[in-house]
Every structure is written in C-alpha cells, then in structure tokens.
Amino acid sequence: MRKRALLDKRQGAMISICFVLAIIIFFFIFINQEISYGAEVASVSEEVYSGTETAKKILILNSYHEGFSWTKEQNDSIITEFQEYGSSVYIMNEFIDWKNYPYKENLDYLYEYYSYKYENKDIDIIITTDDIALNFALGHRANIFSDAPIIFSGVNEDGTESITSGFDRLTGVIEVIDPTKTIETALKINPSLKNIYIVFDNSESGLSTGKIVMDKIKKVNPDLNLIPCNNMLYEDLIEQVKVLEEDSIVYITTYFQDVIGRVIDAVYATNEISLNSRVPVYHLYDFGLNNGILGGSLLSGRVQGELASNIAKRVLQGEDIDDIPVVVEDSMITVYDYKQLERFGIPRNLLPEDAEIINKPFSFYEAYRGFVNGVIIAFVILITFVIVLLGYIKKIRKMRRELSENHEELTQTYEELTASDEEIRKQYDEMLIINERIREGEEKLVYLAYHDSLTGILNKYSLLEASDYIFTKEKGKIALFFIDIDNFKYVNDTMGHAFGDQLIIKVCARLSTLLNDNASLYRHSGDEFILILENILGTEEAEEFAQKLLDKFDFGFELQGSFVHVGISIGVAIYPDHGVRIEQLLEYADIAMYHAKDKGKKNYMVYDRAMKQNFAERVNIEKNLHGALDNNEFKVYYQPQFDAKTQKITGLEALLRWESPVLGNVSPLKFIKIAEDIHVIIPIGTWVLQQACSFLSKLHNMGYTDITISVNISIRQLLQIDFCEIVQTTLEEYNLEPEYLELEITESMLIKSFDSIAQSLEKLHSINVRIALDDFGMGYSSLNYLTHLPIDTLKIDKSFIDTIINPFKISLAGQIVKLGKSIGLSVIAEGVEYEEQANYLEEYDCDKIQGFLYSRPIPEDDIIKLLEAEGRSHND
Ligand code: C2E
Ligand code: CA
Ligand code: CA
C-alpha cells in the first residue's frame, strides 16, 4: 500500500511539473509576441524626452509640417531609433512647414526664432528631413546651430548634388527614386499596359522626381507611353483618371500642388485619384498606402529615418562625419493593398515575392501568427507531454499491476514454500519416526531372527550363527543335547495348540533351570530343544547331565487346571568326538534321540556309529516304501489262532509282508512305524483289510464259515474320520458278517488319542465289528480303559507268555487271563512257542492260542492246506 501511495505521489508531481512547464512555455511565447507587437505600437506613439545637461543633443529639422505622413514617418523612425539611448540623448524637433508656407518670410522668421531658441544649445548633430531643411541647416548652422555636423534624409540624387556641393561635415541618406520594380510588377499584372500617367508637380523636387521616374521607366520598356500630369488642373486630373482605358495605370510621385500652384494635400489627392481611377493607381511613397493606391515598391520615410539615425549613432560614437560616406541604399518597401487587389481582380502570385499585403481581412492566424504558432507549439508540447505522461502512467500502471501480480505470485510461492517447508519438516519428522520404527523393527527382526517367539529363548538360527565360535578347540569337549518332548503330538492333537504351546513354555522353563555359563538352550523346532554344554571332560559328564535333564521331568506339569505327565527323550552328540560341524552334531544327536524314543522314551542315548547305520536304513525304507503298494510288493500272510481246548483253527491274524526288490524282505516291525510316520499306512491298511476280507470270504465260501479274521489297525487309520465306513463297505463288498472281523489295536494307541479312538471304536462296535486289544500288558494301560471301551478280546503280549517258561520270573499271564475273563472278554495269548506255555494257558482257561508252536504266519494257500489238513472241509 505504501508503495502504491508513493507511485501516486510521483505521478501527480510529474503531471504537475509537465503542466507548469507547458504553461511557462506558452506564456513565454505569448508574452514575447505581446512585447514585440507592443513595441511596434510604442514606436509611433511615444515621445522621447531627455533633460540632462550631459546628454547629446540632436536637432531634427523637418522640411514639412508635423502631420505630413512622409515627414512623420522619418521623424518617428529617428525618435524610435534613439529610444534605446534613454536620457543620454536629447532630441529636439523642428518643422519648417514648407508645404503650407513656401515663402522666404517663413524662413526668415524661423531664422529669428531658431537663433533665439538654439543660441546656447550645444547641438551635437543635426538631422534634416527633405530638401529645404538641409538647405536651411547648411545655410545657418554656423550661426544658430552650434555649427553641428549635418545628416540628411529624404533628398534625391539631383537635390543632393545641387544642395550639398561645397559643404563639408555633412553626410546622409539619398532618397533613391526607382520605379523599376513597380513598373515591372504592373507589366506583370497587366501585360497589355501601354499608358502610364505620371503624377508629379512643378516644384523643384516634383520636376526632379518626375524626370528621374520617367527616365527609369523608359529603361524598363521604351515602348511605354508616359503621360506627365504636372500641367493639369487638379480637377482635370480627377476627370482624366475616371476615363482611363484598361491599358493604363496611374503612378503618383511628388505631388503637392497643381499646375496653378494650388497646394494639394498629397494624402487627400492620392485618395481622390484612387477613388476615381478606373485603373490601378501606383505610388512612389509609402504614405500613399491606405489611401486607395494599389501599392508598389514604395519609398519609406521610416527606412530613410532609420538609415539616417544609424549614421547619427556612428557620429555620436565619435566617428568623423567626413569619413562616413553618403548612403545610396534602396530604401523602398514593397507593399500592396488587399482591397485594391480585390477591386481589380489581381491575383497575388503576380506580385513580387517580398511583397507585403496590407488591409487583408482579419485573419486571426495572420494577425497572431506567432501567438497562434506559440499556442500550437505549446499545445503540441503539452499534448506530447500528456501522451508521454499517459504512456508513463500506463507503464507505471502496468508495472504496478505486474508488481502486484509478482507480489501475489511471490506471496503464493512464499506460502507454498512455507507450506512445503512445513510439509518437508513434517515429512522429516515422520521419516525420523519411521526410521526409529524401522530401527526398532530391525532390532525386533534381529531379535525374532535369533529368538523363539514363544519361549523367548535363542532359536536354531542363533545356534547356527553362533556355532563357529562355540565349537572351537579351546572350549574342550562340548555336548549337544537333542531334546524332544515325548508324545507331544498326542498332547497337541488332543488338548489343542494353545495347550501345546503352554506345555512347551513349561518344558523350556524346566530345562532352563539347569542352565549356567557353560550350558545354553535353543529351541530347535516344535517340541525339540537343543542344549549345548561346553567344557565337559567326557561322555560320562554328558550322560550325567542328560540324566539330570530327565530327572527334571519326574514331576508332572500343572497346565490349565489339568495335571500332565510328560517325559523327554534325549539324543547326545559330542564335539569333537562325533563331529566338528554343527550340522553333523545336530544330525547325530537327532539320530540318537530317535533311538532313545525307540528304546521306550523317557530315555537318553549317546550317539554311536551303528545308530547312523540304522538311521540310514530307516531313510532307505522310507524312500522305497512310497511306491511299494502300487508296485504290488506287499503280500498278506495269515497266522492261525487256535481254540485252546479243541486245538482247532478258529481265526486267522492278517500280517503284512513286504518283499522289496531293493531291500529284500523287510519286517513289519521296521516298516510299519515308518509307514505310519510318512502316512502311507492308510492306503496300505485299507489294502490289507480288503485282502483279509477277500480271503475270509473265500474261506467262508469254501465252507469254513466259523473262521474269523483279525486285522492290525494303525492309530492313523482309526483317526480317519471315514474309517468305519470303509470297514462297512469292505464287509458288504465281500458279503461278510461284521462279527467275523476283529480289528486289533495296540494299547499305546489308546494313550495317544483316547477320546477320538473311543468314538471310533464305539462306531465299529455298533456295527458288530469285534475289537481286540493287542500287546496287552506292554504299556501302562489301566484296566479302566477296558471297562470304558467296547473291547471284545484281550491279546496277551508275548513278553508275558515268555515268562511262563522262565524259571526266574513269576508269570502274570494267568492273572491277566483271569482278569480278562472276569470282565467278560475273550482272551488270546500270542507268541506261544512251547507246549508248556500252551498247557499253562489252557489251565488258566485262556480262550485262544497263537504262536509258532502251531503255525508261523503263512500264505493263503498254506492256510487252506492247513484247514484241509485239520480234516475240515466245506463239507463239514
Ligand atoms: P503283532 O500284532 O503283535 O503280531 C504278532 C507278531 O509276532 C508277528 O510278527 C508274528 O510273526 C510274531 N509271532 C507270532 N507267533 C510268534 C512266536 O511264537 N514267537 C515269535 N518270536 N514271534 C511270533 P510280525 O508278522 O513280524 O509282525 C510284527 C508286528 O507288525 C505285528 O505285531 C504288528 O504289530 C505289526 N503288523 C503286522 N502286520 C500288520 C498290518 O497289516 N497292519 C498293522 N498295522 N500292523 C501290522
Ligand atoms: Ca496283532
Ligand atoms: Ca501283538
């Protein structure tokens, strides 16, 4: 806003300055015009006066009277010329009035008068106008005019010669009479001009003038007819001009009296002649102007006066008058009268170029040419200023607009910059936060990468990373414990993952109680932990530590309101005895751990090379097991079950055989577990069931209709949701009654997933399929199971049967038989190899016997042979 106000002020000042300047210019031009115009007026109207004694005294002695135009012109001109001298020049003026009083008495009287008047006046210069004054001054200057030098004017060549001869201290301006230019113009205006009426009088100067004029006209054109009018009465002259033809003009010269001596007023006469003349009237003297004449190149009294004054000034400045020659300059002015030009229809272009036109109708421009020009110039300047100013204002406005736009833009940019600056700052802050988060994230990631999220202890990767400096010779022997929670899978499956997680945390906590500077714990995966014990002396120390670990699990865990009993199995590998690389050590400890599990869990095993062999075998079996079913590598053998009393075959147990083209005959004890682990047991088990049912169907069809068949079922099969349907479909397929099929499950299965297995068994039982509990007595199964499950048969494990013939052990077999029978179950003994055993069992009223004593597992055909050998046939 302040800037804008400042601009407004500057603009205003600029306009004001220009305006004032224009006005000053205007006034300067105007006043200049006024002054020069006014000066002209003053020159004729003002009288010059000087009264100082020291002033130079100039006497102007005029031949004629004061009001006579010719005299007045010369007189006024002289006075004007000396105006610049102010009071240093004193001018005295005398008029002889010779026109009105051309008598000797007049001169005598004036002599008396001037003698008295100029007796004591020290006249410095005498200026005379026209002939008689020069004559008088020359005659009397010594007596009455202080013998002053004389400067004459208004005297023609002839006159000068006759008057001034013999005088000195005298000079002046000769009145050069020359009609040439006038006549040439007249001829131009009217080429048919023939007659020129020359008007002059018979006075001495009149005749002289007339003669000079006519001589000079003759020189212009000798053919022109010149008519002198000096011998005419004034009245005749007037009558004459009234009747002049077109080829004539009148030329008035010195005319102050007519032929009879009557004094004629020259101005009046000029007027009357012009008024009456039918043709243009020209004149010799400028006083004819404004009195009806057309004009001409006129002798000017003013010019005569000026020239005479100039000589006087030179004399006043001290120049010797005798050194100043007589001036013979043309003192004419060319002037024509507009009115007369109009009257005779004369175009202006016929006039000489320097001709001045008077009496033109008033033209403001002509009259005030300078003023008008001044005004125009001032106006143009003003307009120019205004235009320049407007341009300047426009420029300023544009600049201001641009400034304001720029300012706005700048403001906007500034705001944007501020905004983006803030934004950047904000983004920077955000970036810092993000950076912090990334850093935290990285830390977390690093932490997560090396820690187990569930337990918070170090993980497998941490172990792998750290192994390089853990397993160094300086640290002596190091034991690596591969710890696995027993039956964790079972717990996890039955109790849920959350429960499993809690169990892992508890196990971890319990393991951690044994940690110290030498012992560190890592979670390997799932329910597996790795414990590193550094600086041990040997394997014994490792074994002691393993036992300590096992002991930690003698007590159960309180978990979500339940009390759980879990054990761990531990595999141990020793650095550097078994290996130096972490990968090796882990592998060996893992193998050892498997062996510990095989050994019956809650155990530790230290790795040895044989284990690796077993492990390799297991890997080999696993590899070959995958395609075995499709390749028809399996067969089902049947082992007969005998009635203890009748010794006759009542049933058959289906036992799977694998003849691998790579591995040879592989025991089910070896491959069944692996098949379970790699889940191929399900299709294999189904296949066995089909084979068994098919064979039984065949036997039934052969007439052995009371024969039953027992099929071993894996826990994995039982946990199949559609297992019961498969069984049912298979029975229907072979048209078998369900009570002829007995499914053998092991005790250990029940421990693992009791509820779901119980459900499955109920379902099978509901369709009348019989259930046998295999290997009974091996595990820790309570008899509670038996009462709560739909079990039909108890199959006493071989280990009990073996004790029957061991003299150092008291066999429990009989008691088990009793127990089974007491709760209404059928009891079968397996692994019976000896007669004694059979007898013992018979004694205890065991229902059935199965074992090598009677028959090994044999192919279908052999069973049929056996049945036939028993003497039974389908005819029985
Ligand atoms: P198991 O069910 O306890 O089967 C009885 C095992 O004892 C059989 O070994 C059999 O040949 C053997 N045996 C029978 N009588 C005597 C004897 O007097 N003395 C000795 N020393 N052994 C005897 P096998 O056929 O090698 O089977 C081993 C185990 O493999 C079976 O034990 C069973 O648990 C499993 N098995 C076999 N076939 C199948 C099958 O089709 N499905 C499932 N799930 N498991 C099967
Ligand atoms: Ca069995
Ligand atoms: Ca068994």
PDB file of N, CA and C and ligand atoms in Angstrom, residues 653 655 712 744 746 773-776 778 795-798 830-831 850, ligand 3:
ATOM      1  N   GLU A 653      -4.872-114.297  11.921  1.00  0.00           N
ATOM      2  CA  GLU A 653      -4.431-112.880  12.002  1.00  0.00           C
ATOM      3  C   GLU A 653      -3.718-112.528  10.717  1.00  0.00           C
ATOM      4  N   LEU A 655      -1.152-110.648   8.631  1.00  0.00           N
ATOM      5  CA  LEU A 655       0.118-109.960   8.898  1.00  0.00           C
ATOM      6  C   LEU A 655       0.766-109.563   7.565  1.00  0.00           C
ATOM      7  N   ASN A 712      -4.636-106.048  11.875  1.00  0.00           N
ATOM      8  CA  ASN A 712      -3.980-104.993  12.670  1.00  0.00           C
ATOM      9  C   ASN A 712      -4.287-103.605  12.084  1.00  0.00           C
ATOM     10  N   GLU A 744      -7.462-105.324  15.443  1.00  0.00           N
ATOM     11  CA  GLU A 744      -6.524-105.306  16.569  1.00  0.00           C
ATOM     12  C   GLU A 744      -5.926-103.910  16.707  1.00  0.00           C
ATOM     13  N   THR A 746      -3.478-101.432  19.388  1.00  0.00           N
ATOM     14  CA  THR A 746      -2.496-101.613  20.476  1.00  0.00           C
ATOM     15  C   THR A 746      -2.836-100.680  21.626  1.00  0.00           C
ATOM     16  N   LEU A 773      -7.674-105.905  21.946  1.00  0.00           N
ATOM     17  CA  LEU A 773      -6.605-105.051  22.449  1.00  0.00           C
ATOM     18  C   LEU A 773      -5.318-105.879  22.404  1.00  0.00           C
ATOM     19  N   ASP A 774      -4.431-105.411  21.416  1.00  0.00           N
ATOM     20  CA  ASP A 774      -3.204-106.152  21.121  1.00  0.00           C
ATOM     21  C   ASP A 774      -2.119-105.793  22.139  1.00  0.00           C
ATOM     22  N   ASP A 775      -1.132-106.668  22.232  1.00  0.00           N
ATOM     23  CA  ASP A 775       0.050-106.413  23.070  1.00  0.00           C
ATOM     24  C   ASP A 775      -0.317-106.021  24.498  1.00  0.00           C
ATOM     25  N   PHE A 776      -1.417-106.547  24.996  1.00  0.00           N
ATOM     26  CA  PHE A 776      -1.870-106.151  26.308  1.00  0.00           C
ATOM     27  C   PHE A 776      -0.844-106.490  27.371  1.00  0.00           C
ATOM     28  N   MET A 778       1.968-104.660  27.827  1.00  0.00           N
ATOM     29  CA  MET A 778       3.216-103.989  27.430  1.00  0.00           C
ATOM     30  C   MET A 778       3.305-102.599  28.041  1.00  0.00           C
ATOM     31  N   LYS A 795      -5.521-109.476  23.974  1.00  0.00           N
ATOM     32  CA  LYS A 795      -4.479-110.284  23.376  1.00  0.00           C
ATOM     33  C   LYS A 795      -3.230-110.110  24.234  1.00  0.00           C
ATOM     34  N   ILE A 796      -2.891-111.106  24.987  1.00  0.00           N
ATOM     35  CA  ILE A 796      -1.799-111.007  25.948  1.00  0.00           C
ATOM     36  C   ILE A 796      -0.467-111.006  25.201  1.00  0.00           C
ATOM     37  N   ASP A 797       0.339-110.013  25.551  1.00  0.00           N
ATOM     38  CA  ASP A 797       1.608-109.816  24.853  1.00  0.00           C
ATOM     39  C   ASP A 797       2.579-110.964  25.091  1.00  0.00           C
ATOM     40  N   LYS A 798       3.391-111.193  24.068  1.00  0.00           N
ATOM     41  CA  LYS A 798       4.339-112.310  24.082  1.00  0.00           C
ATOM     42  C   LYS A 798       5.249-112.281  25.310  1.00  0.00           C
ATOM     43  N   GLU A 830      -0.555-114.709  22.522  1.00  0.00           N
ATOM     44  CA  GLU A 830       0.225-114.745  21.286  1.00  0.00           C
ATOM     45  C   GLU A 830       1.690-114.993  21.604  1.00  0.00           C
ATOM     46  N   GLY A 831       2.357-115.456  20.601  1.00  0.00           N
ATOM     47  CA  GLY A 831       3.779-115.767  20.797  1.00  0.00           C
ATOM     48  C   GLY A 831       4.001-117.065  21.584  1.00  0.00           C
ATOM     49  N   GLN A 850      -2.082-118.459  19.923  1.00  0.00           N
ATOM     50  CA  GLN A 850      -1.495-118.133  18.607  1.00  0.00           C
ATOM     51  C   GLN A 850       0.002-118.134  18.787  1.00  0.00           C
TER      52      GLN A 850
HETATM   53 CA    CA B   3       0.884-108.373  19.296  1.00  0.00          CA
END
